[in-house]
PDB file of C-alpha atoms in Angstrom:
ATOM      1  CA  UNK A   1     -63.158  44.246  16.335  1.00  0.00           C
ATOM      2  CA  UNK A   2     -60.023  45.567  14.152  1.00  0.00           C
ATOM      3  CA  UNK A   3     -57.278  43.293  16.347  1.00  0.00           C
ATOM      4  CA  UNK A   4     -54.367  42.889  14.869  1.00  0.00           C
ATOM      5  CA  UNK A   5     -51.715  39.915  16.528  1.00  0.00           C
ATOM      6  CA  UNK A   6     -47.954  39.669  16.116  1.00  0.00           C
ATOM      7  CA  UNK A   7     -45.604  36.360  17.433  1.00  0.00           C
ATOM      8  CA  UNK A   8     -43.693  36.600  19.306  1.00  0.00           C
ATOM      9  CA  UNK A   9     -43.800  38.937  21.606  1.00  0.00           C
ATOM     10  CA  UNK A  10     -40.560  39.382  22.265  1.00  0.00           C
ATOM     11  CA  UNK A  11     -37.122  37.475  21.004  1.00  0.00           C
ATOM     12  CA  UNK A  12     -33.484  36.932  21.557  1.00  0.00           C
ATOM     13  CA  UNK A  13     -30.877  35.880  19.105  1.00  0.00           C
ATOM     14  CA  UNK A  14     -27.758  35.294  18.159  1.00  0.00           C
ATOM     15  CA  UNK A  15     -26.237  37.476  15.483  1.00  0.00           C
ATOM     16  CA  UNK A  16     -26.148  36.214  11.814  1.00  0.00           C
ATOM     17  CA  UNK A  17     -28.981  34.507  12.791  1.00  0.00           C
ATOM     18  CA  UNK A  18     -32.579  34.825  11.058  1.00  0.00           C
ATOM     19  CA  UNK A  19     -35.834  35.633  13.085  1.00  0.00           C
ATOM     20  CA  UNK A  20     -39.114  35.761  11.663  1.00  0.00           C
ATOM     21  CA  UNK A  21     -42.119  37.739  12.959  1.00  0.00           C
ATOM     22  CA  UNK A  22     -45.770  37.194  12.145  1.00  0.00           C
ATOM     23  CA  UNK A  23     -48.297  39.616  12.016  1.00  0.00           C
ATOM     24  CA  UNK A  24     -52.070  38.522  11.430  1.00  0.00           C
ATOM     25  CA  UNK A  25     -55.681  40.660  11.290  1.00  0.00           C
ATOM     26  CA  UNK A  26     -57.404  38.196  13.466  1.00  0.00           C
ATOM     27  CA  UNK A  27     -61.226  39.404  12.876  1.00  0.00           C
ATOM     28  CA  UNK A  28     -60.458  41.359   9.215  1.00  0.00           C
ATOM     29  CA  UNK A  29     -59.175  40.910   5.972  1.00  0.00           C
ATOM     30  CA  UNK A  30     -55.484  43.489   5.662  1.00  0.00           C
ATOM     31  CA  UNK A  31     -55.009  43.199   2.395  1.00  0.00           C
ATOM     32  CA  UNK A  32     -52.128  45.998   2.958  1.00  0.00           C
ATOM     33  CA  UNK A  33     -50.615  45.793   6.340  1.00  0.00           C
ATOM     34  CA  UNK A  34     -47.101  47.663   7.190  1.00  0.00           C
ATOM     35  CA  UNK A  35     -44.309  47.268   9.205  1.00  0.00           C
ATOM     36  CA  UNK A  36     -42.371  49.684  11.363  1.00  0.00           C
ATOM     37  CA  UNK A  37     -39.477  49.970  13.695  1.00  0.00           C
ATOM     38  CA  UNK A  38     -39.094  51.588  16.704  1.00  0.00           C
ATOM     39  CA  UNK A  39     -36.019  52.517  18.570  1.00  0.00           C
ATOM     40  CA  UNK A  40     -36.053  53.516  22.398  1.00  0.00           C
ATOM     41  CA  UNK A  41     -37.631  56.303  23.176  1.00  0.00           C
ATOM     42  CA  UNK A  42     -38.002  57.784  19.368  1.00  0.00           C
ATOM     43  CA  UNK A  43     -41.096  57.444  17.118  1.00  0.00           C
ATOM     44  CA  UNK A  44     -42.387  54.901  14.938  1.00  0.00           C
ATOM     45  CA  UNK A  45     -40.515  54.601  11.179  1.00  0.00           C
ATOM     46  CA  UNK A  46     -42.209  53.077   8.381  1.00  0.00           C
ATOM     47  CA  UNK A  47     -39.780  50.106   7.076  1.00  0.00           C
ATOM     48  CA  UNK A  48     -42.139  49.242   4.379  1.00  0.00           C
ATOM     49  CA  UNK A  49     -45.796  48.183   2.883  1.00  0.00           C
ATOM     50  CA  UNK A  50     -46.868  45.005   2.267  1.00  0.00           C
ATOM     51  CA  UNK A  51     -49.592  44.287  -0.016  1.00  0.00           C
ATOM     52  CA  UNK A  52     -51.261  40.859  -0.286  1.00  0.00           C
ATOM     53  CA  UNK A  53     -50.245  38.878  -3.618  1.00  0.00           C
ATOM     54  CA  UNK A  54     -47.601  41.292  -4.727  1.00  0.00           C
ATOM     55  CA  UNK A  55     -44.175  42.410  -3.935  1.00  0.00           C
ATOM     56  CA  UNK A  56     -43.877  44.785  -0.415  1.00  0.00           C
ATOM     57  CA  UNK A  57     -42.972  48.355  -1.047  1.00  0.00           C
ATOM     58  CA  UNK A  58     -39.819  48.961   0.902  1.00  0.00           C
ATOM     59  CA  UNK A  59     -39.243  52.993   2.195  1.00  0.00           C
ATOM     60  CA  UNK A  60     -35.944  54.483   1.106  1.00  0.00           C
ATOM     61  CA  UNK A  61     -32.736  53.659   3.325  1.00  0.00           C
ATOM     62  CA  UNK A  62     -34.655  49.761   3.857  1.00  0.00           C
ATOM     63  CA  UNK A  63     -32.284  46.834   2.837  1.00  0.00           C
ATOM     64  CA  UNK A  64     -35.627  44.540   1.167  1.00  0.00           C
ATOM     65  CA  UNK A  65     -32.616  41.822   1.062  1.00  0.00           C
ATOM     66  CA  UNK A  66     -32.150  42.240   4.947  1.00  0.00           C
ATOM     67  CA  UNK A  67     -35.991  42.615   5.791  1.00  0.00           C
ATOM     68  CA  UNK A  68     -37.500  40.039   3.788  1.00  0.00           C
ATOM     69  CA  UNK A  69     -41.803  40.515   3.734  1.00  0.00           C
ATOM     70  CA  UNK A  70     -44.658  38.148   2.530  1.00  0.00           C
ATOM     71  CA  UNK A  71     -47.779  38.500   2.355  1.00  0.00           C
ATOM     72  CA  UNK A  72     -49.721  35.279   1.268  1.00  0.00           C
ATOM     73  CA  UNK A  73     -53.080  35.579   2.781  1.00  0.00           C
ATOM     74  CA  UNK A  74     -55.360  38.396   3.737  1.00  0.00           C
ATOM     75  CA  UNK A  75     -54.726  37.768   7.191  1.00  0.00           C
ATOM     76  CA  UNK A  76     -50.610  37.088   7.697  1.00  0.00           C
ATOM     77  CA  UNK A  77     -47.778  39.182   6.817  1.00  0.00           C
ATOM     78  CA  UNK A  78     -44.273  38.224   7.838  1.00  0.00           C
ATOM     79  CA  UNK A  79     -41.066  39.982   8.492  1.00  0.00           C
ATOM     80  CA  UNK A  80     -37.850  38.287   8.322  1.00  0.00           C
ATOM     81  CA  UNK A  81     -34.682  39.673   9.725  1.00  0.00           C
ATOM     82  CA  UNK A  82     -31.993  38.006   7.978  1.00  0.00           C
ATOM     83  CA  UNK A  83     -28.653  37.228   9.024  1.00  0.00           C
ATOM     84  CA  UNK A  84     -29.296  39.658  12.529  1.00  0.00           C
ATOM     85  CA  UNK A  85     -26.850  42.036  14.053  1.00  0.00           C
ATOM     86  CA  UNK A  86     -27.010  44.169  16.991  1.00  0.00           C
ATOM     87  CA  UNK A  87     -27.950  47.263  15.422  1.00  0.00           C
ATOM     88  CA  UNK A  88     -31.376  45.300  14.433  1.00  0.00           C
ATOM     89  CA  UNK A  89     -31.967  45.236  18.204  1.00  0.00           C
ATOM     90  CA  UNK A  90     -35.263  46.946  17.958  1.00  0.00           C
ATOM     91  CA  UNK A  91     -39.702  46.670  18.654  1.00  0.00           C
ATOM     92  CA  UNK A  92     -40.457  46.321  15.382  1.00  0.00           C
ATOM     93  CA  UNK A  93     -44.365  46.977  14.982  1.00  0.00           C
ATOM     94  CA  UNK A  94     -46.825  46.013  12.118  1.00  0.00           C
ATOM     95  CA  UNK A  95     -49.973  47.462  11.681  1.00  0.00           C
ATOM     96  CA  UNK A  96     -53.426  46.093   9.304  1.00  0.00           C
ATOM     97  CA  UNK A  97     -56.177  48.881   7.918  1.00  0.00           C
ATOM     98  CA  UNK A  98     -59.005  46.629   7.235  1.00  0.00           C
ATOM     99  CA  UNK A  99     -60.119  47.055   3.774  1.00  0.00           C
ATOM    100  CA  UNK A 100     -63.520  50.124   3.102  1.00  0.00           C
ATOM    101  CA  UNK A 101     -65.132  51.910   0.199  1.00  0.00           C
ATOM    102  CA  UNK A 102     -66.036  55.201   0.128  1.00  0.00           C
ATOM    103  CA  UNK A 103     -64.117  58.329  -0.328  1.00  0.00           C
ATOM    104  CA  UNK A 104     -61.837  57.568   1.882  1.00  0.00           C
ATOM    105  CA  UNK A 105     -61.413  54.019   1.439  1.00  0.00           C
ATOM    106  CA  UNK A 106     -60.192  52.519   5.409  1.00  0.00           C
ATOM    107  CA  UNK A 107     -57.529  55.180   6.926  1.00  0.00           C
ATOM    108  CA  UNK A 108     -57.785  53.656  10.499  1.00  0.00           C
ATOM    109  CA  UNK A 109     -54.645  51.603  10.937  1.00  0.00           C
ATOM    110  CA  UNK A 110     -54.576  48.836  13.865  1.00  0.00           C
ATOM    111  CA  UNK A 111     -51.245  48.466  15.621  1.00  0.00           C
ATOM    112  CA  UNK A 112     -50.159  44.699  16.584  1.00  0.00           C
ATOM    113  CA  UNK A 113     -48.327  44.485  19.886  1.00  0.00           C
ATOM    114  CA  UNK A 114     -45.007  44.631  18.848  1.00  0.00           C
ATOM    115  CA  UNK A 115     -41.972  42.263  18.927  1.00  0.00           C
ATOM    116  CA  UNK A 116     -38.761  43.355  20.845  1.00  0.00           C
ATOM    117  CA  UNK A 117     -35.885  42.038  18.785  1.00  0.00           C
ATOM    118  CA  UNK A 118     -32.738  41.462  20.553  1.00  0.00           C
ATOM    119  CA  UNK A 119     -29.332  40.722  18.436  1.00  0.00           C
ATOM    120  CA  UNK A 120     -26.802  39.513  20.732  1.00  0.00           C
TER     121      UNK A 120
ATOM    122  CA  UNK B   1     -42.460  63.107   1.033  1.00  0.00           C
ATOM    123  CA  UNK B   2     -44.780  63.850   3.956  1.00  0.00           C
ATOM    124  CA  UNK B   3     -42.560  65.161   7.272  1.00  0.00           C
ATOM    125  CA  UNK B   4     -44.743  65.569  10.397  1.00  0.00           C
ATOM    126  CA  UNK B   5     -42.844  67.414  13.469  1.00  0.00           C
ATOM    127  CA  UNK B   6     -44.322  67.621  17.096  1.00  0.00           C
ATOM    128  CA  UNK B   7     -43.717  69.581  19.813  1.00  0.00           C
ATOM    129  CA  UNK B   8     -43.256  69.485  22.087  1.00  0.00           C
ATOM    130  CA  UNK B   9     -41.394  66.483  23.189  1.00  0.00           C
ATOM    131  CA  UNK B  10     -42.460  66.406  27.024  1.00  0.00           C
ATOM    132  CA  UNK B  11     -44.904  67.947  28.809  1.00  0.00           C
ATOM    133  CA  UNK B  12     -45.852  67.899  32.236  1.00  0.00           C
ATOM    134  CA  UNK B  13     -49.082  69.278  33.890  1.00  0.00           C
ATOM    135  CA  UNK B  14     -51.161  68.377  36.690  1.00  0.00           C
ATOM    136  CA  UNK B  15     -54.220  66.481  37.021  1.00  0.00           C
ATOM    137  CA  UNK B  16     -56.517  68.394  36.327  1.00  0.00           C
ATOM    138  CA  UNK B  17     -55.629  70.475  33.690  1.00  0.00           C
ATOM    139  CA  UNK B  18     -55.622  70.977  30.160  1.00  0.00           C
ATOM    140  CA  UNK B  19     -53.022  69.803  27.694  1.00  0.00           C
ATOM    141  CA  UNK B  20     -52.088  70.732  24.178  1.00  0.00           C
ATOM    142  CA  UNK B  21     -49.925  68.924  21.733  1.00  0.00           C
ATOM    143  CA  UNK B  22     -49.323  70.505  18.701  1.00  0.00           C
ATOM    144  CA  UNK B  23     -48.198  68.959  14.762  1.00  0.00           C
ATOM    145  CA  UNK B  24     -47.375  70.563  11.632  1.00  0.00           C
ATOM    146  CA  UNK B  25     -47.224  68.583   8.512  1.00  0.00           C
ATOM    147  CA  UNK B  26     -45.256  69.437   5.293  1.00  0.00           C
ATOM    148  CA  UNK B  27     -47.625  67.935   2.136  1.00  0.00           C
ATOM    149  CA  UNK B  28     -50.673  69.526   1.653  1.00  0.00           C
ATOM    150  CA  UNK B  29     -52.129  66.398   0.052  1.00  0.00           C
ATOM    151  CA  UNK B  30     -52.468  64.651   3.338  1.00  0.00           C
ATOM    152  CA  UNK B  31     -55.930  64.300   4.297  1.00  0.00           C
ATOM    153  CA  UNK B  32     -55.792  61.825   7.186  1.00  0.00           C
ATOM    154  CA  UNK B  33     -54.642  62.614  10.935  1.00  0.00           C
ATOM    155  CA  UNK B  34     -55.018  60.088  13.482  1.00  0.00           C
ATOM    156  CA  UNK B  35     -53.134  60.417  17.228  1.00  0.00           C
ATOM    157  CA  UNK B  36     -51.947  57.741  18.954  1.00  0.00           C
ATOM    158  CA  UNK B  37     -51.434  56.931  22.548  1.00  0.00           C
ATOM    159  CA  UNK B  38     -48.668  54.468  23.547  1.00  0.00           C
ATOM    160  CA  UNK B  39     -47.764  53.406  26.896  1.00  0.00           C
ATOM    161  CA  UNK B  40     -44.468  51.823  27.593  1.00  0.00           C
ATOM    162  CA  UNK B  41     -43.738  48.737  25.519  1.00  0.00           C
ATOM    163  CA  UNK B  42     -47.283  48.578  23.946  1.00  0.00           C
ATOM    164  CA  UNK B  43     -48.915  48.975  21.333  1.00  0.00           C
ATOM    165  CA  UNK B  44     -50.093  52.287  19.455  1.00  0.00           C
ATOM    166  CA  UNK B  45     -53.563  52.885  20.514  1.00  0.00           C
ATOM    167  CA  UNK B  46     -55.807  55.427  18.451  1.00  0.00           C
ATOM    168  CA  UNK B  47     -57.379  57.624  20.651  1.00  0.00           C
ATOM    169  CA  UNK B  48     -58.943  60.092  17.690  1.00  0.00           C
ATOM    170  CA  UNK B  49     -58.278  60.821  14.147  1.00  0.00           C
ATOM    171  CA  UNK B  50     -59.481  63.840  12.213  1.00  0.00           C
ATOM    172  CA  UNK B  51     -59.917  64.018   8.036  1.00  0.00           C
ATOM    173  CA  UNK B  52     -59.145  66.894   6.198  1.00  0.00           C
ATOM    174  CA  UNK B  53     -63.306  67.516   5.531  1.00  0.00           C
ATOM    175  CA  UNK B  54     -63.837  68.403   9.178  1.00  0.00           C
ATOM    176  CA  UNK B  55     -62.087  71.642  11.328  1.00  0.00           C
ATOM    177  CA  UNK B  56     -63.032  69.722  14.723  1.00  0.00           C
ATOM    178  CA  UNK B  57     -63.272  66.687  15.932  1.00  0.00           C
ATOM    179  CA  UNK B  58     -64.752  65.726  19.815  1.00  0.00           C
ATOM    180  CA  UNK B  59     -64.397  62.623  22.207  1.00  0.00           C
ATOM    181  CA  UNK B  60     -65.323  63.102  25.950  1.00  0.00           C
ATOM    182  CA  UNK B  61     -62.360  64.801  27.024  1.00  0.00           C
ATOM    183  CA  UNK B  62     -60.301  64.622  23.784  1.00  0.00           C
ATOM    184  CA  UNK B  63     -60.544  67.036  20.893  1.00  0.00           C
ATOM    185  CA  UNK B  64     -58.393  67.019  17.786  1.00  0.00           C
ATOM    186  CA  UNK B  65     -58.582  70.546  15.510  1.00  0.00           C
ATOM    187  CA  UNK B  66     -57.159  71.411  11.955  1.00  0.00           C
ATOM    188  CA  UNK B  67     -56.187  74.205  10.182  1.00  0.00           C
ATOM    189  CA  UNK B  68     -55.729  73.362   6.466  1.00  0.00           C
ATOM    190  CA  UNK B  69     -54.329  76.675   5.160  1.00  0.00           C
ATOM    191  CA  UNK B  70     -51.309  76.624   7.841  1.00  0.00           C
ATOM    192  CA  UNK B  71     -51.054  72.685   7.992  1.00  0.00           C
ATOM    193  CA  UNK B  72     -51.167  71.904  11.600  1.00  0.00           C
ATOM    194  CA  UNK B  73     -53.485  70.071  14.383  1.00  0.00           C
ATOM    195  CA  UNK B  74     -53.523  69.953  17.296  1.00  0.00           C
ATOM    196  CA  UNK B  75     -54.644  67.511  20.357  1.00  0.00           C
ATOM    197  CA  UNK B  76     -56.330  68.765  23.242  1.00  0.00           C
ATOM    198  CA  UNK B  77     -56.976  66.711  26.575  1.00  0.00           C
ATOM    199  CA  UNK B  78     -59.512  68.371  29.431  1.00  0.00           C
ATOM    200  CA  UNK B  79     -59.251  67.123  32.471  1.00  0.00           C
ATOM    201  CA  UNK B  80     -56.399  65.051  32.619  1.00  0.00           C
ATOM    202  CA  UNK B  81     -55.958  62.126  34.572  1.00  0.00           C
ATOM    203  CA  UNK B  82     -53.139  60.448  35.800  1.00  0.00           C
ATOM    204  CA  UNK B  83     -54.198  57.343  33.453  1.00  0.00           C
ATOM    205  CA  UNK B  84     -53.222  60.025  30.440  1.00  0.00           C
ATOM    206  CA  UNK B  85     -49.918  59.563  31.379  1.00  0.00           C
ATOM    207  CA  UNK B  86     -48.332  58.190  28.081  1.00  0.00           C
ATOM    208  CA  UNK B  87     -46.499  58.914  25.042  1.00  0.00           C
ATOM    209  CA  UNK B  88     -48.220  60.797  22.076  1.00  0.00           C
ATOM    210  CA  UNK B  89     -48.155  60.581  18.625  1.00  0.00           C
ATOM    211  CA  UNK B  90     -49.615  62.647  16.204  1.00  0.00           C
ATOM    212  CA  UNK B  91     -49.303  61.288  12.081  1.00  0.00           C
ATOM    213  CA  UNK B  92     -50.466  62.245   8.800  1.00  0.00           C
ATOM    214  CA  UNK B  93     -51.212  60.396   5.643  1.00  0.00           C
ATOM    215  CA  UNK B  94     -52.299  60.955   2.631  1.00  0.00           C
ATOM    216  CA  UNK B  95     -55.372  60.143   0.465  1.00  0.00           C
ATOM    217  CA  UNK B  96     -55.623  55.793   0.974  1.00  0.00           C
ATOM    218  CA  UNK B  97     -57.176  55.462  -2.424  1.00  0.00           C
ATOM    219  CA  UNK B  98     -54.012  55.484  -3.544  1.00  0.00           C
ATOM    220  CA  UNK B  99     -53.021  52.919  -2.161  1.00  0.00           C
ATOM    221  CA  UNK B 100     -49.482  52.499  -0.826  1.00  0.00           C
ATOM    222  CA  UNK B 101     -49.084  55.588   1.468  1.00  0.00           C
ATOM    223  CA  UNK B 102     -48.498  54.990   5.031  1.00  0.00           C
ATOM    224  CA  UNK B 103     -48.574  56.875   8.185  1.00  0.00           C
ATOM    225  CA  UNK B 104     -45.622  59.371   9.004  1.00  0.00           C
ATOM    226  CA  UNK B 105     -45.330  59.735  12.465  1.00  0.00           C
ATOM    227  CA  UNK B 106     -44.358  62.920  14.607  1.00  0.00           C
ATOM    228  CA  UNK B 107     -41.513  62.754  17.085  1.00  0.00           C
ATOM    229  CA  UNK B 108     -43.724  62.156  20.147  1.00  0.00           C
ATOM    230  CA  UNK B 109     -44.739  63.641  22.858  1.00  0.00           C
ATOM    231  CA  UNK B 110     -44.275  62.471  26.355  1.00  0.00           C
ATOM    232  CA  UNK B 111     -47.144  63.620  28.738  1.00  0.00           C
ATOM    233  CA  UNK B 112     -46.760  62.919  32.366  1.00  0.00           C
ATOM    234  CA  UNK B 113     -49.827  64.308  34.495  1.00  0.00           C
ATOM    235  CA  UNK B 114     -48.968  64.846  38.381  1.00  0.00           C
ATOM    236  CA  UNK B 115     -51.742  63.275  40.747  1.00  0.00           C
TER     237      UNK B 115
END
């Protein structure tokens, strides 16, 4: 259980172009799912939190005109790189925490598989 | 906000032996540490997580301790295998009820075990 998809897997484009990525919770409802970006070799940065039916919460330094998010089902979030350049080239990663009660609510987050962005 | 560093960046041992990766996080409100394992171009894969409730946490050969008072945890692997061989992160987040918080992730940790 707790899989989380993303399409595609990988992409190449030219820049000022727009690429979208998908990123679904394929056995669980996400209502908040999050993206992230990852440059060779470094860790994973948070780019910003998506919530189903509401706006995404961007982190600070994120251009939410550049990185465009929607959430419209409990299931699919999408990231949209818009107008591309080279220094998007990155594996941009979402990941889904499937929704809990409790104390401590649903901490577990489930990484998708990544998409490796290329801007040429 | 939350700032999680690791350390340290690589380590090498040999199968066999025991490794130790070690985090210190910055707000004490986080009460949520999961580490992840990634191999090359995959995905993050949880290998154990840890809430602020517990001191110790066990798996087989994986154990995960906290210390509240000086914020850190650390990751220990017994008898490592050459199928350990990965990159390690460590993150913190704080209390979900919230709502928005995320995961901040440590720098990584690159552990290459020698057959």
């Amino acid at each position: 259980g707790a899989v989380v998809s993303q399409h595609p897997s990988w992409v190449i484009c030219k820049s000022g172009t727009s690429v979208k990525i998908e990123c679904r919770s394929l056995d669980f409802q996400a209502t908040t799912m999050f993206w992230y970006r990852q440059f060779p070799k470094q860790s994973l940065m948070l780019m910003a939190t998506s919530n189903e039916g509401s706006k995404a919460t961007y982190e600070q330094g994120v251009e939410k005109d550049k990185f465009l998010i929607n959430h419209a089902s409990l299931t699919l979030s999408t990231l949209t790189v818009t107008s591309a350049h080279p220094e998007d080239s990155s594996f941009y990663i979402c990941s889904a925490r499937p929704p809990g009660g409790g104390l401590w609510g649903t901490d577990t987050q489930y990484f998708g598989p990544g998409t490796r962005l290329t801007v040429l | 906000g939350e700032n999680v560093e690791q350390h340290p960046s690589t380590l090498s041992v040999q199968e066999g032996d025991s490794a130790v990766i070690k985090c210190t996080y910055s707000d004490s409100a986080s009460n949520y540490f999961p580490w992840y394992k990634q191999e090359l171009g995959k995905r993050p894969q949880l290998i154990i997580d840890i809430r602020s409730n517990v001191g110790e946490k066990k798996d087989q050969r994986i154990a995960v301790t906290l210390n509240k008072t000086a914020k850190h945890f650390s990751l220990h692997i017994t008898e490592t295998q050459p199928e350990d061989s990965a990159v390690y992160f460590c993150a913190a987040s704080m209390k979900v009820i919230t709502g928005r918080r995320a995961l901040t992730f440590g720098s990584g940790t690159r552990l290459q075990v020698q057959p």
